[in-house]
């Protein structure tokens, strides 16, 4: 037998329902914030991710599904969604047109990681990207959007917030940090020493206790911001407080992708292993320029759907009942319920049973299929031109004329 690849999962039955449920909530919230659907290919030129996510990042350096296609092109399955949406934005020349564009997307991302709970090789993200808006109010809106989505899903998570500065203050801070780290170089782990050469800021993110201890007195970016970044960061904090969003400033939050500047954030939850990020994002004002377009401020986030699903499953998430189950107790009424079901399908989700069964068998099936309304015709109903109606949510039950049925559906 052939099984799914390690770290890749099917979304069947309850998992499929749960995924759809999450996406529908994300979509409805994102639409209210003025975002529109977009979809970009799952495969792109490898160079796109090398240049945007960064060659020194683990995502590009270790985790990409990269190969040479039959035409000799160096391609890879997308490890994240931002780079593809930026590429599409530039290819459509929207950078030249100016104005604000806001997109949301969802779908598979691929990272060759070590699979574990909440960490897959193919996983799904819901994400948004906003182009052309430099106001810090949009940074706040993106965070408020995630917070609203999590509230609607009944998930509690802690917001960790940082500012990574801009192309003026970040390089100066980086030099300060390198100076500090070089003095402690011999005591840092192998990974940190490698990062010192490639991307020293990522050292702040090292999970090893000994490294964290050494980094206790390291200079912090939040204390080295220039006036503009400092002003934006304090404004953002004020807007969040004013709108009831709690957060922790974490000056060591650096994110695993190189394109960020200024605002960077993660929502972390303890519900699937220690401090796992359920969503993350930030500003990337330099990326369009870096990929050959006109300078365009941008901000976005992505949420890990499987991590959200894991949390909801622990809470014994019960998918909502919906739709109609229509059936007959005798073979001879099946044509009638089939036509009735066919008409009802113009407005409702309808499951038509093609077989006559006992009332209990039908009721059990309707229950299993999570139908909300049960409709059935037996001998008595047929004789009186009626139908047996039962609402499986509130248990309301009655016999209705076929005309009367229209009134309750
Ligand atoms: P990211 O932090 O790499 O950001 O991923 C976003 C979310 O995807 C994470 O918080 C996590 O919930 C989920 N995730 C990441 N890796 C895995 C995995 N192997 N298995 C399951 N879930 C995972 C980005 O991808 C950026 N593109 C976000 C962004 C959009 N920034 C600006 N715009």
CSV table of C-alpha atoms and ligand atoms in Angstrom, one decimal:
chain,number,residue,atom,x,y,z
A,1,UNK,CA,0.0,0.0,0.0
A,2,UNK,CA,1.2,3.5,-0.7
A,3,UNK,CA,0.8,6.0,2.1
A,4,UNK,CA,1.0,9.8,2.3
A,5,UNK,CA,4.6,11.1,2.6
A,6,UNK,CA,6.0,11.7,6.1
A,7,UNK,CA,4.9,15.1,7.4
A,8,UNK,CA,2.0,15.4,4.9
A,9,UNK,CA,-1.6,14.8,5.9
A,10,UNK,CA,-5.0,14.3,4.3
A,11,UNK,CA,-7.8,16.6,5.3
A,12,UNK,CA,-10.8,14.2,5.4
A,13,UNK,CA,-14.1,14.2,7.2
A,14,UNK,CA,-13.8,16.1,10.5
A,15,UNK,CA,-10.4,17.5,9.6
A,16,UNK,CA,-11.8,18.7,6.3
A,17,UNK,CA,-14.7,20.3,8.1
A,18,UNK,CA,-12.5,21.9,10.7
A,19,UNK,CA,-10.1,23.3,8.0
A,20,UNK,CA,-13.1,24.9,6.1
A,21,UNK,CA,-14.6,26.3,9.3
A,22,UNK,CA,-11.3,28.0,10.1
A,23,UNK,CA,-10.8,29.4,6.6
A,24,UNK,CA,-14.4,30.7,6.5
A,25,UNK,CA,-13.9,32.6,9.8
A,26,UNK,CA,-10.5,34.0,8.6
A,27,UNK,CA,-12.0,35.0,5.2
A,28,UNK,CA,-15.0,36.8,6.7
A,29,UNK,CA,-12.8,38.8,9.1
A,30,UNK,CA,-10.2,39.7,6.4
A,31,UNK,CA,-13.0,40.8,4.1
A,32,UNK,CA,-14.3,43.2,6.8
A,33,UNK,CA,-10.8,44.7,6.9
A,34,UNK,CA,-10.9,45.4,3.2
A,35,UNK,CA,-8.8,42.4,2.0
A,36,UNK,CA,-9.6,40.5,-1.2
A,37,UNK,CA,-8.9,36.9,-2.3
A,38,UNK,CA,-5.8,36.1,-4.3
A,39,UNK,CA,-4.0,32.9,-5.3
A,40,UNK,CA,-0.5,32.4,-6.5
A,41,UNK,CA,1.2,29.3,-7.8
A,42,UNK,CA,2.5,26.7,-5.3
A,43,UNK,CA,5.8,26.5,-7.2
A,44,UNK,CA,8.1,29.4,-8.0
A,45,UNK,CA,11.7,30.0,-9.1
A,46,UNK,CA,14.0,29.2,-6.2
A,47,UNK,CA,15.7,32.6,-6.6
A,48,UNK,CA,12.5,34.3,-5.4
A,49,UNK,CA,12.7,32.8,-1.9
A,50,UNK,CA,16.5,33.0,-1.8
A,51,UNK,CA,16.3,36.8,-2.4
A,52,UNK,CA,13.2,37.5,-0.2
A,53,UNK,CA,13.2,35.0,2.8
A,54,UNK,CA,17.0,35.1,2.7
A,55,UNK,CA,19.8,32.6,2.0
A,56,UNK,CA,20.9,32.5,5.6
A,57,UNK,CA,17.5,31.5,7.0
A,58,UNK,CA,16.7,27.9,7.9
A,59,UNK,CA,13.7,28.0,5.6
A,60,UNK,CA,15.9,28.6,2.5
A,61,UNK,CA,19.1,27.0,3.8
A,62,UNK,CA,17.7,23.7,5.0
A,63,UNK,CA,14.0,23.3,4.4
A,64,UNK,CA,13.1,23.9,0.8
A,65,UNK,CA,11.7,21.3,-1.6
A,66,UNK,CA,13.9,22.4,-4.4
A,67,UNK,CA,14.6,20.7,-7.7
A,68,UNK,CA,15.5,21.2,-11.4
A,69,UNK,CA,12.4,20.7,-13.5
A,70,UNK,CA,12.4,19.0,-17.0
A,71,UNK,CA,13.2,22.4,-18.6
A,72,UNK,CA,16.3,22.8,-16.5
A,73,UNK,CA,14.7,25.5,-14.3
A,74,UNK,CA,15.7,25.7,-10.6
A,75,UNK,CA,12.3,25.7,-8.9
A,76,UNK,CA,10.8,24.9,-5.4
A,77,UNK,CA,7.5,24.4,-3.7
A,78,UNK,CA,6.7,27.6,-1.8
A,79,UNK,CA,7.8,27.5,1.8
A,80,UNK,CA,5.7,30.5,2.6
A,81,UNK,CA,3.2,32.8,0.9
A,82,UNK,CA,4.5,36.4,1.0
A,83,UNK,CA,7.2,36.1,-1.6
A,84,UNK,CA,4.8,34.8,-4.2
A,85,UNK,CA,2.2,37.5,-3.6
A,86,UNK,CA,5.0,40.2,-3.8
A,87,UNK,CA,6.1,38.6,-7.1
A,88,UNK,CA,2.6,38.7,-8.4
A,89,UNK,CA,2.1,42.3,-7.3
A,90,UNK,CA,5.2,43.4,-9.1
A,91,UNK,CA,4.5,41.3,-12.2
A,92,UNK,CA,1.1,43.0,-12.5
A,93,UNK,CA,3.0,46.4,-12.2
A,94,UNK,CA,0.8,47.4,-9.3
A,95,UNK,CA,3.9,49.0,-7.7
A,96,UNK,CA,4.0,51.5,-10.6
A,97,UNK,CA,0.3,52.2,-10.4
A,98,UNK,CA,0.6,53.2,-6.7
A,99,UNK,CA,-2.3,53.1,-4.2
A,100,UNK,CA,-3.2,50.5,-1.7
A,101,UNK,CA,-3.8,46.8,-2.4
A,102,UNK,CA,-4.8,44.3,0.2
A,103,UNK,CA,-4.9,40.5,-0.4
A,104,UNK,CA,-5.7,37.4,1.6
A,105,UNK,CA,-4.8,33.8,0.6
A,106,UNK,CA,-4.8,30.3,2.0
A,107,UNK,CA,-3.2,27.0,0.9
A,108,UNK,CA,-0.3,24.6,1.2
A,109,UNK,CA,3.2,25.6,2.1
A,110,UNK,CA,6.1,23.2,2.1
A,111,UNK,CA,9.1,23.0,4.5
A,112,UNK,CA,11.3,20.0,4.9
A,113,UNK,CA,11.3,20.1,8.7
A,114,UNK,CA,11.4,17.3,11.3
A,115,UNK,CA,7.7,16.4,11.6
A,116,UNK,CA,6.1,16.6,15.1
A,117,UNK,CA,2.9,17.8,16.7
A,118,UNK,CA,1.9,21.1,14.9
A,119,UNK,CA,4.9,20.9,12.6
A,120,UNK,CA,4.4,19.3,9.2
A,121,UNK,CA,6.2,19.3,5.9
A,122,UNK,CA,3.1,20.3,4.0
A,123,UNK,CA,0.9,22.6,6.0
A,124,UNK,CA,-1.7,25.2,5.3
A,125,UNK,CA,-1.5,28.9,6.0
A,126,UNK,CA,-4.1,31.7,6.0
A,127,UNK,CA,-2.3,34.9,5.3
A,128,UNK,CA,-2.8,38.5,4.3
A,129,UNK,CA,-0.5,41.0,2.6
A,130,UNK,CA,-1.1,44.8,2.4
A,131,UNK,CA,0.9,46.9,-0.1
A,132,UNK,CA,1.2,50.7,-0.3
A,133,UNK,CA,0.2,51.6,3.3
A,134,UNK,CA,3.0,52.9,5.5
A,135,UNK,CA,0.7,54.0,8.4
A,136,UNK,CA,1.3,52.2,11.6
A,137,UNK,CA,-2.5,52.0,11.9
A,138,UNK,CA,-2.4,49.2,9.3
A,139,UNK,CA,0.2,47.4,11.5
A,140,UNK,CA,-2.4,47.6,14.3
A,141,UNK,CA,-5.2,46.5,12.0
A,142,UNK,CA,-3.4,43.4,10.9
A,143,UNK,CA,-2.8,42.5,14.6
A,144,UNK,CA,-6.5,43.3,15.5
A,145,UNK,CA,-7.5,41.1,12.6
A,146,UNK,CA,-5.6,38.1,14.0
A,147,UNK,CA,-6.9,38.8,17.5
A,148,UNK,CA,-10.5,38.9,16.2
A,149,UNK,CA,-10.0,35.6,14.3
A,150,UNK,CA,-8.6,33.9,17.4
A,151,UNK,CA,-11.5,35.3,19.5
A,152,UNK,CA,-14.0,33.9,17.1
A,153,UNK,CA,-12.3,30.5,17.2
A,154,UNK,CA,-12.2,30.6,21.0
A,155,UNK,CA,-8.3,30.4,21.1
A,156,UNK,CA,-6.2,32.3,23.7
A,157,UNK,CA,-2.7,33.3,22.6
A,158,UNK,CA,-0.1,35.8,23.7
A,159,UNK,CA,1.0,38.5,21.4
A,160,UNK,CA,4.7,39.1,21.3
A,161,UNK,CA,5.7,42.3,19.7
A,162,UNK,CA,9.0,43.9,18.6
A,163,UNK,CA,10.4,46.5,16.3
A,164,UNK,CA,13.3,45.5,14.1
A,165,UNK,CA,14.2,49.1,13.1
A,166,UNK,CA,14.8,50.2,9.6
A,167,UNK,CA,17.8,50.3,7.1
A,168,UNK,CA,19.2,53.2,9.2
A,169,UNK,CA,19.1,51.9,12.8
A,170,UNK,CA,19.2,48.2,12.2
A,171,UNK,CA,22.8,48.0,10.7
A,172,UNK,CA,24.1,50.2,13.5
A,173,UNK,CA,22.5,47.9,16.1
A,174,UNK,CA,23.8,44.8,14.2
A,175,UNK,CA,27.4,46.1,14.6
A,176,UNK,CA,26.8,46.7,18.4
A,177,UNK,CA,25.4,43.2,18.7
A,178,UNK,CA,28.3,41.6,16.7
A,179,UNK,CA,30.8,43.4,19.0
A,180,UNK,CA,29.0,42.0,22.1
A,181,UNK,CA,28.8,38.5,20.6
A,182,UNK,CA,32.4,38.4,19.5
A,183,UNK,CA,33.5,38.9,23.1
A,184,UNK,CA,31.5,35.7,24.1
A,185,UNK,CA,32.0,33.8,20.8
A,186,UNK,CA,33.8,30.8,22.2
A,187,UNK,CA,31.0,30.0,24.7
A,188,UNK,CA,28.1,30.2,22.1
A,189,UNK,CA,26.9,27.0,20.4
A,190,UNK,CA,27.9,25.9,16.9
A,191,UNK,CA,24.7,27.2,15.3
A,192,UNK,CA,25.2,30.7,16.9
A,193,UNK,CA,28.8,30.8,15.6
A,194,UNK,CA,27.6,30.0,12.1
A,195,UNK,CA,24.9,32.7,12.4
A,196,UNK,CA,27.5,35.2,13.5
A,197,UNK,CA,28.9,34.9,9.9
A,198,UNK,CA,25.5,34.8,8.1
A,199,UNK,CA,22.9,36.6,10.1
A,200,UNK,CA,23.9,37.7,13.6
A,201,UNK,CA,20.5,39.0,14.6
A,202,UNK,CA,19.2,35.4,14.6
A,203,UNK,CA,21.5,34.5,17.4
A,204,UNK,CA,19.0,36.3,19.7
A,205,UNK,CA,16.5,33.6,18.8
A,206,UNK,CA,18.7,30.7,19.9
A,207,UNK,CA,16.7,28.3,22.1
A,208,UNK,CA,19.7,26.9,24.0
A,209,UNK,CA,19.7,27.8,27.6
A,210,UNK,CA,23.4,28.5,27.8
A,211,UNK,CA,23.3,30.9,24.8
A,212,UNK,CA,20.3,32.7,26.2
A,213,UNK,CA,22.1,33.2,29.5
A,214,UNK,CA,25.1,34.7,27.7
A,215,UNK,CA,22.8,36.9,25.7
A,216,UNK,CA,21.1,38.3,28.9
A,217,UNK,CA,23.2,41.5,28.7
A,218,UNK,CA,23.2,41.8,24.9
A,219,UNK,CA,22.2,45.2,23.5
A,220,UNK,CA,18.5,45.3,22.6
A,221,UNK,CA,17.1,46.6,19.3
A,222,UNK,CA,14.3,48.4,21.2
A,223,UNK,CA,16.9,50.5,22.9
A,224,UNK,CA,18.6,51.3,19.6
A,225,UNK,CA,15.8,52.5,17.4
A,226,UNK,CA,16.1,55.8,15.6
A,227,UNK,CA,13.5,58.5,16.1
A,228,UNK,CA,11.1,57.5,13.4
A,229,UNK,CA,11.1,53.8,14.3
A,230,UNK,CA,10.8,54.6,18.0
A,231,UNK,CA,7.8,56.9,17.2
A,232,UNK,CA,6.0,54.3,15.1
A,233,UNK,CA,6.6,51.6,17.7
A,234,UNK,CA,5.2,53.6,20.6
A,235,UNK,CA,2.3,54.7,18.4
A,236,UNK,CA,1.5,51.1,17.6
A,237,UNK,CA,1.7,50.1,21.3
A,238,UNK,CA,-0.7,53.0,22.1
A,239,UNK,CA,-3.2,52.0,19.4
A,240,UNK,CA,-3.2,48.4,20.6
A,241,UNK,CA,-3.7,49.4,24.2
A,242,UNK,CA,-6.5,51.7,23.2
A,243,UNK,CA,-8.3,48.9,21.4
A,244,UNK,CA,-7.9,46.4,24.3
A,245,UNK,CA,-5.1,44.2,22.8
A,246,UNK,CA,-2.7,42.9,25.4
A,247,UNK,CA,0.9,42.2,24.3
A,248,UNK,CA,4.4,41.6,25.6
A,249,UNK,CA,7.3,43.5,24.0
A,250,UNK,CA,10.0,40.9,23.2
A,251,UNK,CA,13.1,42.6,22.0
A,252,UNK,CA,14.6,39.2,21.1
A,253,UNK,CA,11.8,38.3,18.7
A,254,UNK,CA,13.5,38.3,15.3
A,255,UNK,CA,11.4,36.0,13.1
A,256,UNK,CA,12.8,33.3,10.8
A,257,UNK,CA,12.5,35.3,7.6
A,258,UNK,CA,14.9,38.0,6.6
A,259,UNK,CA,12.5,40.5,4.9
A,260,UNK,CA,11.2,42.2,8.0
A,261,UNK,CA,11.7,45.8,9.2
A,262,UNK,CA,10.0,47.8,11.9
A,263,UNK,CA,7.0,45.9,13.3
A,264,UNK,CA,7.5,42.1,13.9
A,265,UNK,CA,5.1,40.0,15.9
A,266,UNK,CA,4.0,36.5,16.8
A,267,UNK,CA,0.9,35.0,18.5
A,268,UNK,CA,2.1,32.1,20.7
A,269,UNK,CA,0.1,29.5,22.4
A,270,UNK,CA,0.9,27.0,25.1
A,271,UNK,CA,-1.8,24.6,24.0
A,272,UNK,CA,0.3,22.7,21.5
A,273,UNK,CA,3.7,22.3,23.2
A,274,UNK,CA,5.6,25.1,24.7
A,275,UNK,CA,5.1,28.5,23.2
A,276,UNK,CA,4.3,27.5,19.7
A,277,UNK,CA,3.6,30.3,17.2
A,278,UNK,CA,0.1,30.1,15.8
A,279,UNK,CA,0.5,33.2,13.6
A,280,UNK,CA,3.4,35.6,12.8
A,281,UNK,CA,4.1,38.5,10.6
A,282,UNK,CA,5.4,42.0,10.3
A,283,UNK,CA,6.4,44.9,8.0
A,284,UNK,CA,8.6,44.4,5.0
A,285,UNK,CA,8.9,47.8,3.4
A,286,UNK,CA,12.1,47.0,1.4
A,287,UNK,CA,11.1,43.8,-0.2
A,288,UNK,CA,9.4,45.1,-3.4
A,289,UNK,CA,12.5,47.3,-4.1
A,290,UNK,CA,14.8,44.4,-3.4
A,291,UNK,CA,12.9,42.3,-5.9
A,292,UNK,CA,13.3,45.0,-8.6
A,293,UNK,CA,10.1,47.0,-8.1
A,294,UNK,CA,9.3,50.5,-6.9
A,295,UNK,CA,9.6,51.1,-3.2
A,296,UNK,CA,6.3,50.1,-1.6
A,297,UNK,CA,5.6,49.8,2.1
A,298,UNK,CA,4.0,46.4,3.0
A,299,UNK,CA,2.8,44.4,6.0
A,300,UNK,CA,1.2,41.0,6.5
A,301,UNK,CA,0.8,37.9,8.6
A,302,UNK,CA,0.2,34.2,8.2
A,303,UNK,CA,-1.5,31.8,10.5
A,304,UNK,CA,-0.7,28.0,10.7
A,305,UNK,CA,-4.0,26.2,10.1
A,306,UNK,CA,-2.9,22.8,11.4
A,307,UNK,CA,-1.7,24.4,14.7
A,308,UNK,CA,-5.2,26.1,15.1
A,309,UNK,CA,-6.8,22.7,14.2
A,310,UNK,CA,-4.7,20.9,16.9
A,311,UNK,CA,-5.9,23.4,19.5
A,312,UNK,CA,-9.5,23.2,18.5
A,313,UNK,CA,-9.5,19.4,18.5
A,314,UNK,CA,-8.2,19.5,22.1
A,315,UNK,CA,-11.3,21.6,22.9
A,316,UNK,CA,-13.4,18.9,21.4
A,317,UNK,CA,-14.6,21.2,18.7
A,318,UNK,CA,-18.1,20.2,17.5
A,319,UNK,CA,-18.7,21.1,13.9
A,320,UNK,CA,-22.0,23.0,13.4
A,321,UNK,CA,-25.0,21.2,12.1
A,322,UNK,CA,-26.3,22.3,8.8
A,323,UNK,CA,-28.3,21.2,5.8
A,324,UNK,CA,-31.2,18.8,5.3
A,325,UNK,CA,-31.4,15.0,5.3
A,326,UNK,CA,-34.4,13.8,3.3
A,327,UNK,CA,-35.6,10.2,3.2
A,328,UNK,CA,-38.4,7.7,2.8
A,329,UNK,CA,-39.6,4.8,4.9
A,330,UNK,CA,-40.8,2.9,1.8
A,331,UNK,CA,-39.2,2.3,-1.6
A,332,UNK,CA,-42.3,3.7,-3.3
A,333,UNK,CA,-41.8,7.3,-2.0
A,334,UNK,CA,-38.2,7.6,-3.0
A,335,UNK,CA,-39.0,9.3,-6.4
A,336,UNK,CA,-41.1,11.8,-4.5
A,337,UNK,CA,-38.5,12.7,-1.9
A,338,UNK,CA,-35.8,12.7,-4.7
A,339,UNK,CA,-37.8,15.5,-6.6
A,340,UNK,CA,-38.4,17.4,-3.4
A,341,UNK,CA,-34.7,17.2,-2.5
A,342,UNK,CA,-33.7,18.3,-6.0
A,343,UNK,CA,-35.9,21.4,-5.6
A,344,UNK,CA,-34.6,22.1,-2.0
A,345,UNK,CA,-31.0,21.9,-3.3
A,346,UNK,CA,-31.6,25.2,-5.2
A,347,UNK,CA,-31.4,26.9,-1.8
A,348,UNK,CA,-30.2,24.4,0.8
A,349,UNK,CA,-27.5,21.8,1.3
A,350,UNK,CA,-29.5,18.5,1.0
A,351,UNK,CA,-28.5,14.9,1.5
A,352,UNK,CA,-31.0,12.6,-0.2
A,353,UNK,CA,-31.2,9.0,1.0
A,354,UNK,CA,-31.7,6.7,-2.0
A,355,UNK,CA,-32.8,3.7,0.2
A,356,UNK,CA,-35.9,3.1,2.3
A,357,UNK,CA,-35.0,2.3,6.0
A,358,UNK,CA,-36.6,2.3,9.4
A,359,UNK,CA,-37.1,5.7,11.1
A,360,UNK,CA,-34.4,5.1,13.6
A,361,UNK,CA,-31.8,4.1,11.0
A,362,UNK,CA,-32.6,7.2,9.1
A,363,UNK,CA,-32.4,9.4,12.2
A,364,UNK,CA,-29.0,7.9,13.1
A,365,UNK,CA,-27.7,8.6,9.7
A,366,UNK,CA,-28.9,12.2,9.6
A,367,UNK,CA,-27.3,12.6,13.0
A,368,UNK,CA,-24.0,11.2,11.8
A,369,UNK,CA,-24.0,13.5,8.8
A,370,UNK,CA,-24.6,16.4,11.1
A,371,UNK,CA,-27.8,17.5,9.3
A,372,UNK,CA,-29.8,20.2,11.0
A,373,UNK,CA,-33.2,19.3,9.5
A,374,UNK,CA,-34.6,15.8,9.1
A,375,UNK,CA,-37.4,15.3,6.5
A,376,UNK,CA,-39.1,12.0,6.0
A,377,UNK,CA,-42.1,10.5,4.1
A,378,UNK,CA,-43.8,7.3,5.3
A,379,UNK,CA,-47.2,5.8,4.6
A,380,UNK,CA,-49.2,8.2,7.0
A,381,UNK,CA,-47.5,11.3,5.6
A,382,UNK,CA,-48.0,10.2,2.0
A,383,UNK,CA,-51.7,9.6,2.6
A,384,UNK,CA,-52.2,13.1,4.0
A,385,UNK,CA,-49.9,15.0,1.6
A,386,UNK,CA,-47.6,15.8,4.5
A,387,UNK,CA,-43.9,15.4,5.6
A,388,UNK,CA,-42.3,14.5,8.9
A,389,UNK,CA,-40.1,17.5,10.0
A,390,UNK,CA,-37.6,17.3,12.8
A,391,UNK,CA,-35.0,20.0,13.7
A,392,UNK,CA,-32.1,18.0,15.0
A,393,UNK,CA,-30.6,21.0,16.8
A,394,UNK,CA,-33.5,22.1,19.0
A,395,UNK,CA,-35.5,18.8,18.6
A,396,UNK,CA,-38.6,20.7,17.4
A,397,UNK,CA,-40.8,18.0,15.6
A,398,UNK,CA,-44.0,18.2,13.6
A,399,UNK,CA,-46.0,17.0,10.6
A,400,UNK,CA,-46.2,19.7,7.9
A,401,UNK,CA,-48.0,20.1,4.7
A,402,UNK,CA,-45.7,20.4,1.7
A,403,UNK,CA,-46.7,24.1,1.5
A,404,UNK,CA,-46.1,24.5,5.2
A,405,UNK,CA,-42.6,23.2,4.8
A,406,UNK,CA,-41.6,26.2,2.7
A,407,UNK,CA,-42.5,28.4,5.7
A,408,UNK,CA,-40.0,26.7,8.1
A,409,UNK,CA,-37.0,26.3,5.8
B,1,LIG,P1,6.1,32.1,9.5
B,1,LIG,O1,6.2,32.5,10.9
B,1,LIG,O2,7.2,31.4,8.9
B,1,LIG,O3,5.7,33.3,8.6
B,1,LIG,O4,4.8,31.1,9.4
B,1,LIG,C1,3.5,31.6,9.8
B,1,LIG,C2,2.8,30.5,10.6
B,1,LIG,O5,2.8,29.3,9.9
B,1,LIG,C3,3.6,30.1,11.9
B,1,LIG,O6,3.3,31.0,13.0
B,1,LIG,C4,3.0,28.7,12.2
B,1,LIG,O7,1.7,28.8,12.8
B,1,LIG,C5,2.8,28.2,10.8
B,1,LIG,N1,3.9,27.2,10.4
B,1,LIG,C6,5.1,27.5,10.1
B,1,LIG,N2,5.8,26.4,9.8
B,1,LIG,C7,5.0,25.3,10.0
B,1,LIG,C8,5.1,23.9,9.9
B,1,LIG,N3,6.2,23.3,9.5
B,1,LIG,N4,4.0,23.1,10.2
B,1,LIG,C9,2.8,23.7,10.6
B,1,LIG,N5,2.7,25.1,10.7
B,1,LIG,C10,3.7,25.9,10.4
B,1,LIG,C11,5.5,33.3,7.3
B,1,LIG,O8,5.3,32.3,6.6
B,1,LIG,C12,5.3,34.7,6.7
B,1,LIG,N6,5.1,34.6,5.3
B,1,LIG,C13,4.2,35.5,7.4
B,1,LIG,C14,4.0,36.9,6.8
B,1,LIG,C15,3.1,37.2,5.9
B,1,LIG,N7,4.8,37.9,7.1
B,1,LIG,C16,4.3,38.9,6.4
B,1,LIG,N8,3.3,38.5,5.6
